[in-house]
Amino acid sequence: MYPVLIEGPRISLRELDAADTAAVLAATADTEATRHLPFQPMDDVEVEIYLTELIDAATDPERFLYPLAIVRSEDNQLMGLAQLGIESFLHRRAELGYLLGSPYWGQGFGGEAVNLITDFGFDHLGLKRIYAVAAARNEASRRLLEAQGFDKEGTLRDHLLLGNAWVDGDIFARVSQGTNTEEPATT
Ligand SMILES: CC(C)(COP(=O)(O)OP(=O)(O)OC[C@H]1O[C@@H](n2cnc3c(N)ncnc32)[C@H](O)[C@@H]1OP(=O)(O)O)[C@@H](O)C(=O)NCCC(=O)NCCS
């Protein structure tokens, strides 16, 4: 499915484009925001390559990756990214990820983004199960997931390599109540 535009009360989730390089650079270079995530800060050339890969993935006819910009409606400010990665079309299962620049924390934007992209996954992609893995020490992400109706299912031991340390990841999931067994849409 392309292009995707999801509109909520205070934010929208939209497709990324090449003009987003500076904003994506700001979000991904935010070391406070990437503290619990398994990727290194990128320079501007690396971000351009990363963005091109995401845009290519979004326009793939067999699309399985939904990387979307989290944009504040009042001023169109790109605050971060939210992503669904379909892991199995057969089992209608996707992994959720998200990152908000630290200046935008604590105002409910992260929760709104997670709720919007999750509902989109269930209602428009026909997913059955959406899960996220948060580093066990990532209190903000754990709280956010619980607040958005994700249940903790367990702890994955040594799931993430952060810097030079292995850390446990807590797995949280929301499962659609629907009984639809149609394949997720790709167009
Ligand atoms: C996780 C993240 C998206 C939260 O965004 P946010 O907009 O600040 O979250 P919200 O304002 O919607 O708050 C959601 C819940 O988390 C809680 N929370 C937010 N920041 C918190 C913190 N630093 N410590 C503890 N709880 C926190 C809020 O109180 C709220 O819980 P409540 O509804 O029970 O009151 C943001 O901190 C972030 O991008 N972090 C870096 C990237 C990351 O960790 N991504 C997740 C990978 S799994």
PDB file of C-alpha atoms and ligand atoms in Angstrom:
ATOM      1  CA  MET A   1       0.000   0.000   0.000  1.00  0.00           C
ATOM      2  CA  TYR A   2       1.500   3.343  -1.063  1.00  0.00           C
ATOM      3  CA  PRO A   3       1.282   6.188  -0.270  1.00  0.00           C
ATOM      4  CA  VAL A   4       0.112   6.025   3.321  1.00  0.00           C
ATOM      5  CA  LEU A   5      -1.250   9.021   5.206  1.00  0.00           C
ATOM      6  CA  ILE A   6      -2.671   8.537   8.682  1.00  0.00           C
ATOM      7  CA  GLU A   7      -4.201  11.553  10.390  1.00  0.00           C
ATOM      8  CA  GLY A   8      -4.743  11.827  14.121  1.00  0.00           C
ATOM      9  CA  PRO A   9      -5.864  14.609  16.449  1.00  0.00           C
ATOM     10  CA  ARG A  10      -2.447  16.278  16.803  1.00  0.00           C
ATOM     11  CA  ILE A  11      -0.122  14.429  14.469  1.00  0.00           C
ATOM     12  CA  SER A  12      -0.091  12.711  11.141  1.00  0.00           C
ATOM     13  CA  LEU A  13       2.018   9.832   9.873  1.00  0.00           C
ATOM     14  CA  ARG A  14       3.123  10.226   6.287  1.00  0.00           C
ATOM     15  CA  GLU A  15       5.577   8.768   3.801  1.00  0.00           C
ATOM     16  CA  LEU A  16       9.157  10.000   3.972  1.00  0.00           C
ATOM     17  CA  ASP A  17      10.752  11.932   1.133  1.00  0.00           C
ATOM     18  CA  ALA A  18      14.215  13.208   0.269  1.00  0.00           C
ATOM     19  CA  ALA A  19      13.413  16.659   1.695  1.00  0.00           C
ATOM     20  CA  ASP A  20      13.237  15.066   5.164  1.00  0.00           C
ATOM     21  CA  THR A  21      17.004  14.490   5.372  1.00  0.00           C
ATOM     22  CA  ALA A  22      17.746  17.289   7.865  1.00  0.00           C
ATOM     23  CA  ALA A  23      14.875  16.382  10.183  1.00  0.00           C
ATOM     24  CA  VAL A  24      15.698  12.656  10.089  1.00  0.00           C
ATOM     25  CA  LEU A  25      19.332  13.534  10.762  1.00  0.00           C
ATOM     26  CA  ALA A  26      18.291  15.570  13.810  1.00  0.00           C
ATOM     27  CA  ALA A  27      16.159  12.732  15.180  1.00  0.00           C
ATOM     28  CA  THR A  28      18.709   9.979  14.598  1.00  0.00           C
ATOM     29  CA  ALA A  29      21.655  12.054  15.837  1.00  0.00           C
ATOM     30  CA  ASP A  30      19.842  12.633  19.126  1.00  0.00           C
ATOM     31  CA  THR A  31      21.932  10.449  21.433  1.00  0.00           C
ATOM     32  CA  GLU A  32      19.371  10.733  24.220  1.00  0.00           C
ATOM     33  CA  ALA A  33      16.760   9.247  21.852  1.00  0.00           C
ATOM     34  CA  THR A  34      18.997   6.452  20.525  1.00  0.00           C
ATOM     35  CA  ARG A  35      20.370   5.430  23.943  1.00  0.00           C
ATOM     36  CA  HIS A  36      18.304   2.221  24.024  1.00  0.00           C
ATOM     37  CA  LEU A  37      18.384   1.527  20.290  1.00  0.00           C
ATOM     38  CA  PRO A  38      20.785  -0.656  18.333  1.00  0.00           C
ATOM     39  CA  PHE A  39      22.071   1.925  15.914  1.00  0.00           C
ATOM     40  CA  GLN A  40      24.919   4.370  15.837  1.00  0.00           C
ATOM     41  CA  PRO A  41      24.438   8.081  15.162  1.00  0.00           C
ATOM     42  CA  MET A  42      24.752   8.806  11.420  1.00  0.00           C
ATOM     43  CA  ASP A  43      26.363  11.656   9.529  1.00  0.00           C
ATOM     44  CA  ASP A  44      24.490  13.508   6.775  1.00  0.00           C
ATOM     45  CA  VAL A  45      25.723  11.234   3.972  1.00  0.00           C
ATOM     46  CA  GLU A  46      24.733   8.099   5.901  1.00  0.00           C
ATOM     47  CA  VAL A  47      21.307   9.569   6.651  1.00  0.00           C
ATOM     48  CA  GLU A  48      20.766  10.309   2.957  1.00  0.00           C
ATOM     49  CA  ILE A  49      21.573   6.678   2.122  1.00  0.00           C
ATOM     50  CA  TYR A  50      19.350   5.431   4.972  1.00  0.00           C
ATOM     51  CA  LEU A  51      16.468   7.620   3.806  1.00  0.00           C
ATOM     52  CA  THR A  52      16.869   6.450   0.209  1.00  0.00           C
ATOM     53  CA  GLU A  53      16.684   2.842   1.406  1.00  0.00           C
ATOM     54  CA  LEU A  54      13.519   3.570   3.375  1.00  0.00           C
ATOM     55  CA  ILE A  55      11.906   5.357   0.416  1.00  0.00           C
ATOM     56  CA  ASP A  56      12.830   2.470  -1.905  1.00  0.00           C
ATOM     57  CA  ALA A  57      11.362  -0.017   0.568  1.00  0.00           C
ATOM     58  CA  ALA A  58       8.160   2.040   0.792  1.00  0.00           C
ATOM     59  CA  THR A  59       7.641   1.971  -2.956  1.00  0.00           C
ATOM     60  CA  ASP A  60       8.468  -1.722  -3.391  1.00  0.00           C
ATOM     61  CA  PRO A  61       5.487  -3.427  -5.083  1.00  0.00           C
ATOM     62  CA  GLU A  62       5.761  -6.216  -2.479  1.00  0.00           C
ATOM     63  CA  ARG A  63       5.945  -3.705   0.330  1.00  0.00           C
ATOM     64  CA  PHE A  64       6.653  -5.108   3.761  1.00  0.00           C
ATOM     65  CA  LEU A  65       8.209  -2.041   5.425  1.00  0.00           C
ATOM     66  CA  TYR A  66       6.124   0.948   6.498  1.00  0.00           C
ATOM     67  CA  PRO A  67       8.552   3.628   7.734  1.00  0.00           C
ATOM     68  CA  LEU A  68       6.526   6.792   8.327  1.00  0.00           C
ATOM     69  CA  ALA A  69       7.372  10.322   9.419  1.00  0.00           C
ATOM     70  CA  ILE A  70       5.683  11.504  12.635  1.00  0.00           C
ATOM     71  CA  VAL A  71       4.626  15.053  11.831  1.00  0.00           C
ATOM     72  CA  ARG A  72       3.127  17.616  14.225  1.00  0.00           C
ATOM     73  CA  SER A  73      -0.037  18.908  12.563  1.00  0.00           C
ATOM     74  CA  GLU A  74       0.112  22.500  13.798  1.00  0.00           C
ATOM     75  CA  ASP A  75       3.404  23.304  12.046  1.00  0.00           C
ATOM     76  CA  ASN A  76       4.304  20.244   9.931  1.00  0.00           C
ATOM     77  CA  GLN A  77       7.400  19.635  12.065  1.00  0.00           C
ATOM     78  CA  LEU A  78       8.852  16.167  11.541  1.00  0.00           C
ATOM     79  CA  MET A  79       9.408  14.940  15.114  1.00  0.00           C
ATOM     80  CA  GLY A  80      10.457  11.351  14.516  1.00  0.00           C
ATOM     81  CA  LEU A  81       9.741   8.056  12.808  1.00  0.00           C
ATOM     82  CA  ALA A  82       7.357   5.162  13.353  1.00  0.00           C
ATOM     83  CA  GLN A  83       7.700   1.920  11.468  1.00  0.00           C
ATOM     84  CA  LEU A  84       5.874  -1.343  10.921  1.00  0.00           C
ATOM     85  CA  GLY A  85       7.907  -4.155   9.417  1.00  0.00           C
ATOM     86  CA  ILE A  86       5.809  -7.079   8.252  1.00  0.00           C
ATOM     87  CA  GLU A  87       7.726 -10.117   9.407  1.00  0.00           C
ATOM     88  CA  SER A  88       5.358 -12.716   7.999  1.00  0.00           C
ATOM     89  CA  PHE A  89       2.607 -12.223   5.441  1.00  0.00           C
ATOM     90  CA  LEU A  90       1.476 -15.769   6.156  1.00  0.00           C
ATOM     91  CA  HIS A  91       1.028 -15.168   9.867  1.00  0.00           C
ATOM     92  CA  ARG A  92      -0.042 -11.478   9.526  1.00  0.00           C
ATOM     93  CA  ARG A  93       2.650 -10.420  11.987  1.00  0.00           C
ATOM     94  CA  ALA A  94       4.656  -7.196  12.162  1.00  0.00           C
ATOM     95  CA  GLU A  95       7.279  -5.587  14.350  1.00  0.00           C
ATOM     96  CA  LEU A  96       6.766  -2.018  15.478  1.00  0.00           C
ATOM     97  CA  GLY A  97       9.510   0.545  16.056  1.00  0.00           C
ATOM     98  CA  TYR A  98       9.455   4.279  16.811  1.00  0.00           C
ATOM     99  CA  LEU A  99      11.712   7.151  17.681  1.00  0.00           C
ATOM    100  CA  LEU A 100      10.817  10.678  18.686  1.00  0.00           C
ATOM    101  CA  GLY A 101      13.401  13.457  19.036  1.00  0.00           C
ATOM    102  CA  SER A 102      13.884  14.320  22.721  1.00  0.00           C
ATOM    103  CA  PRO A 103      12.510  17.898  22.402  1.00  0.00           C
ATOM    104  CA  TYR A 104       9.090  16.357  21.710  1.00  0.00           C
ATOM    105  CA  TRP A 105       8.909  13.880  24.591  1.00  0.00           C
ATOM    106  CA  GLY A 106       6.380  13.903  27.389  1.00  0.00           C
ATOM    107  CA  GLN A 107       3.492  15.433  25.442  1.00  0.00           C
ATOM    108  CA  GLY A 108       1.716  12.283  24.333  1.00  0.00           C
ATOM    109  CA  PHE A 109       2.995  12.376  20.744  1.00  0.00           C
ATOM    110  CA  GLY A 110       4.718   8.990  21.027  1.00  0.00           C
ATOM    111  CA  GLY A 111       1.568   7.351  22.343  1.00  0.00           C
ATOM    112  CA  GLU A 112      -0.543   8.892  19.600  1.00  0.00           C
ATOM    113  CA  ALA A 113       1.901   7.727  16.913  1.00  0.00           C
ATOM    114  CA  VAL A 114       1.983   4.159  18.228  1.00  0.00           C
ATOM    115  CA  ASN A 115      -1.779   4.012  18.477  1.00  0.00           C
ATOM    116  CA  LEU A 116      -2.291   5.365  14.941  1.00  0.00           C
ATOM    117  CA  ILE A 117       0.209   3.057  13.252  1.00  0.00           C
ATOM    118  CA  THR A 118      -1.071   0.038  15.186  1.00  0.00           C
ATOM    119  CA  ASP A 119      -4.693   0.697  14.227  1.00  0.00           C
ATOM    120  CA  PHE A 120      -3.547   1.185  10.630  1.00  0.00           C
ATOM    121  CA  GLY A 121      -1.768  -2.184  10.741  1.00  0.00           C
ATOM    122  CA  PHE A 122      -4.851  -3.973  11.979  1.00  0.00           C
ATOM    123  CA  ASP A 123      -7.485  -2.109   9.965  1.00  0.00           C
ATOM    124  CA  HIS A 124      -5.706  -1.568   6.641  1.00  0.00           C
ATOM    125  CA  LEU A 125      -2.935  -4.144   6.442  1.00  0.00           C
ATOM    126  CA  GLY A 126      -4.990  -6.969   7.909  1.00  0.00           C
ATOM    127  CA  LEU A 127      -2.407  -7.768  10.573  1.00  0.00           C
ATOM    128  CA  LYS A 128      -3.225 -10.080  13.448  1.00  0.00           C
ATOM    129  CA  ARG A 129      -0.294  -9.412  15.743  1.00  0.00           C
ATOM    130  CA  ILE A 130       1.932  -6.374  16.235  1.00  0.00           C
ATOM    131  CA  TYR A 131       4.831  -6.534  18.649  1.00  0.00           C
ATOM    132  CA  ALA A 132       7.651  -4.343  19.867  1.00  0.00           C
ATOM    133  CA  VAL A 133      10.789  -5.171  21.782  1.00  0.00           C
ATOM    134  CA  ALA A 134      11.970  -2.547  24.253  1.00  0.00           C
ATOM    135  CA  ALA A 135      15.282  -2.711  26.038  1.00  0.00           C
ATOM    136  CA  ALA A 136      14.459  -3.760  29.573  1.00  0.00           C
ATOM    137  CA  ARG A 137      15.802  -0.426  30.871  1.00  0.00           C
ATOM    138  CA  ASN A 138      13.762   1.650  28.418  1.00  0.00           C
ATOM    139  CA  GLU A 139      11.160   2.787  30.905  1.00  0.00           C
ATOM    140  CA  ALA A 140       9.570   5.382  28.568  1.00  0.00           C
ATOM    141  CA  SER A 141       8.986   2.850  25.808  1.00  0.00           C
ATOM    142  CA  ARG A 142       7.673   0.189  28.195  1.00  0.00           C
ATOM    143  CA  ARG A 143       5.238   2.653  29.761  1.00  0.00           C
ATOM    144  CA  LEU A 144       4.134   3.895  26.362  1.00  0.00           C
ATOM    145  CA  LEU A 145       3.422   0.378  25.100  1.00  0.00           C
ATOM    146  CA  GLU A 146       1.423  -0.546  28.181  1.00  0.00           C
ATOM    147  CA  ALA A 147      -0.535   2.715  27.939  1.00  0.00           C
ATOM    148  CA  GLN A 148      -1.416   1.826  24.324  1.00  0.00           C
ATOM    149  CA  GLY A 149      -2.771  -1.604  25.195  1.00  0.00           C
ATOM    150  CA  PHE A 150       0.302  -3.725  24.511  1.00  0.00           C
ATOM    151  CA  ASP A 151       0.789  -6.613  26.926  1.00  0.00           C
ATOM    152  CA  LYS A 152       4.186  -7.724  28.080  1.00  0.00           C
ATOM    153  CA  GLU A 153       4.687 -11.330  27.024  1.00  0.00           C
ATOM    154  CA  GLY A 154       8.153 -12.003  28.320  1.00  0.00           C
ATOM    155  CA  THR A 155      11.809 -11.148  28.290  1.00  0.00           C
ATOM    156  CA  LEU A 156      14.151 -12.026  25.452  1.00  0.00           C
ATOM    157  CA  ARG A 157      17.555 -12.639  26.946  1.00  0.00           C
ATOM    158  CA  ASP A 158      20.528 -10.799  25.421  1.00  0.00           C
ATOM    159  CA  HIS A 159      18.301  -9.668  22.567  1.00  0.00           C
ATOM    160  CA  LEU A 160      20.045  -6.374  21.775  1.00  0.00           C
ATOM    161  CA  LEU A 161      23.663  -5.395  21.409  1.00  0.00           C
ATOM    162  CA  LEU A 162      23.853  -1.807  22.634  1.00  0.00           C
ATOM    163  CA  GLY A 163      27.347  -0.415  22.293  1.00  0.00           C
ATOM    164  CA  ASN A 164      29.450  -3.290  23.539  1.00  0.00           C
ATOM    165  CA  ALA A 165      26.895  -4.756  25.945  1.00  0.00           C
ATOM    166  CA  TRP A 166      24.182  -7.351  25.416  1.00  0.00           C
ATOM    167  CA  VAL A 167      20.919  -6.333  27.008  1.00  0.00           C
ATOM    168  CA  ASP A 168      17.616  -8.082  27.556  1.00  0.00           C
ATOM    169  CA  GLY A 169      14.578  -6.992  25.560  1.00  0.00           C
ATOM    170  CA  ASP A 170      11.017  -7.060  26.850  1.00  0.00           C
ATOM    171  CA  ILE A 171       8.511  -8.147  24.225  1.00  0.00           C
ATOM    172  CA  PHE A 172       5.108  -6.429  24.144  1.00  0.00           C
ATOM    173  CA  ALA A 173       2.275  -7.224  21.752  1.00  0.00           C
ATOM    174  CA  ARG A 174      -1.218  -6.230  20.743  1.00  0.00           C
ATOM    175  CA  VAL A 175      -3.359  -8.805  18.986  1.00  0.00           C
ATOM    176  CA  SER A 176      -6.310  -7.909  16.786  1.00  0.00           C
ATOM    177  CA  GLN A 177      -9.628  -9.331  17.921  1.00  0.00           C
ATOM    178  CA  GLY A 178     -10.649  -9.763  14.273  1.00  0.00           C
ATOM    179  CA  THR A 179     -10.928 -13.193  12.728  1.00  0.00           C
ATOM    180  CA  ASN A 180      -9.982 -11.991   9.242  1.00  0.00           C
ATOM    181  CA  THR A 181      -7.492 -14.343   7.589  1.00  0.00           C
ATOM    182  CA  GLU A 182      -7.015 -12.354   4.367  1.00  0.00           C
ATOM    183  CA  GLU A 183      -3.396 -11.712   3.394  1.00  0.00           C
ATOM    184  CA  PRO A 184      -2.097  -8.227   4.342  1.00  0.00           C
ATOM    185  CA  ALA A 185      -2.493  -5.711   1.536  1.00  0.00           C
ATOM    186  CA  THR A 186       0.613  -4.759  -0.434  1.00  0.00           C
ATOM    187  CA  THR A 187      -1.009  -2.380  -2.895  1.00  0.00           C
TER     188      THR A 187
HETATM  189  C1  LIG B   1       9.483   6.113  23.867  1.00  0.00           C
HETATM  190  C2  LIG B   1       9.082   7.488  23.344  1.00  0.00           C
HETATM  191  C3  LIG B   1       8.554   7.363  21.916  1.00  0.00           C
HETATM  192  C4  LIG B   1       7.985   8.065  24.245  1.00  0.00           C
HETATM  193  O1  LIG B   1       7.455   9.218  23.604  1.00  0.00           O
HETATM  194  P1  LIG B   1       6.607  10.294  24.406  1.00  0.00           P
HETATM  195  O2  LIG B   1       5.902  11.141  23.410  1.00  0.00           O
HETATM  196  O3  LIG B   1       7.463  10.983  25.400  1.00  0.00           O
HETATM  197  O4  LIG B   1       5.570   9.361  25.173  1.00  0.00           O
HETATM  198  P2  LIG B   1       4.149   9.790  25.725  1.00  0.00           P
HETATM  199  O5  LIG B   1       4.175  11.236  26.128  1.00  0.00           O
HETATM  200  O6  LIG B   1       3.112   9.364  24.759  1.00  0.00           O
HETATM  201  O7  LIG B   1       4.069   8.925  27.066  1.00  0.00           O
HETATM  202  C5  LIG B   1       3.729   7.556  27.020  1.00  0.00           C
HETATM  203  C6  LIG B   1       3.850   6.978  28.426  1.00  0.00           C
HETATM  204  O8  LIG B   1       5.222   6.826  28.779  1.00  0.00           O
HETATM  205  C7  LIG B   1       5.507   7.545  29.983  1.00  0.00           C
HETATM  206  N1  LIG B   1       6.838   8.104  29.812  1.00  0.00           N
HETATM  207  C8  LIG B   1       7.266   8.931  28.831  1.00  0.00           C
HETATM  208  N2  LIG B   1       8.557   9.226  29.037  1.00  0.00           N
HETATM  209  C9  LIG B   1       8.936   8.557  30.164  1.00  0.00           C
HETATM  210  C10 LIG B   1      10.157   8.455  30.883  1.00  0.00           C
HETATM  211  N3  LIG B   1      11.271   9.084  30.456  1.00  0.00           N
HETATM  212  N4  LIG B   1      10.190   7.676  31.983  1.00  0.00           N
HETATM  213  C11 LIG B   1       9.097   7.010  32.406  1.00  0.00           C
HETATM  214  N5  LIG B   1       7.901   7.074  31.758  1.00  0.00           N
HETATM  215  C12 LIG B   1       7.834   7.849  30.665  1.00  0.00           C
HETATM  216  C13 LIG B   1       4.427   8.596  30.058  1.00  0.00           C
HETATM  217  O9  LIG B   1       4.219   9.008  31.394  1.00  0.00           O
HETATM  218  C14 LIG B   1       3.245   7.848  29.529  1.00  0.00           C
HETATM  219  O10 LIG B   1       2.734   6.939  30.482  1.00  0.00           O
HETATM  220  P3  LIG B   1       1.276   7.130  31.100  1.00  0.00           P
HETATM  221  O11 LIG B   1       0.322   7.169  29.913  1.00  0.00           O
HETATM  222  O12 LIG B   1       1.131   5.927  31.944  1.00  0.00           O
HETATM  223  O13 LIG B   1       1.352   8.441  31.820  1.00  0.00           O
HETATM  224  C15 LIG B   1      10.285   8.466  23.365  1.00  0.00           C
HETATM  225  O14 LIG B   1      10.765   8.528  24.687  1.00  0.00           O
HETATM  226  C16 LIG B   1      11.403   8.026  22.444  1.00  0.00           C
HETATM  227  O15 LIG B   1      11.353   8.239  21.238  1.00  0.00           O
HETATM  228  N6  LIG B   1      12.442   7.420  23.011  1.00  0.00           N
HETATM  229  C17 LIG B   1      13.634   7.057  22.240  1.00  0.00           C
HETATM  230  C18 LIG B   1      13.411   5.976  21.187  1.00  0.00           C
HETATM  231  C19 LIG B   1      12.879   4.702  21.775  1.00  0.00           C
HETATM  232  O16 LIG B   1      13.223   4.328  22.890  1.00  0.00           O
HETATM  233  N7  LIG B   1      12.053   4.027  20.994  1.00  0.00           N
HETATM  234  C20 LIG B   1      11.440   2.791  21.412  1.00  0.00           C
HETATM  235  C21 LIG B   1      12.161   1.610  20.900  1.00  0.00           C
HETATM  236  S1  LIG B   1      11.394   0.116  21.507  1.00  0.00           S
END
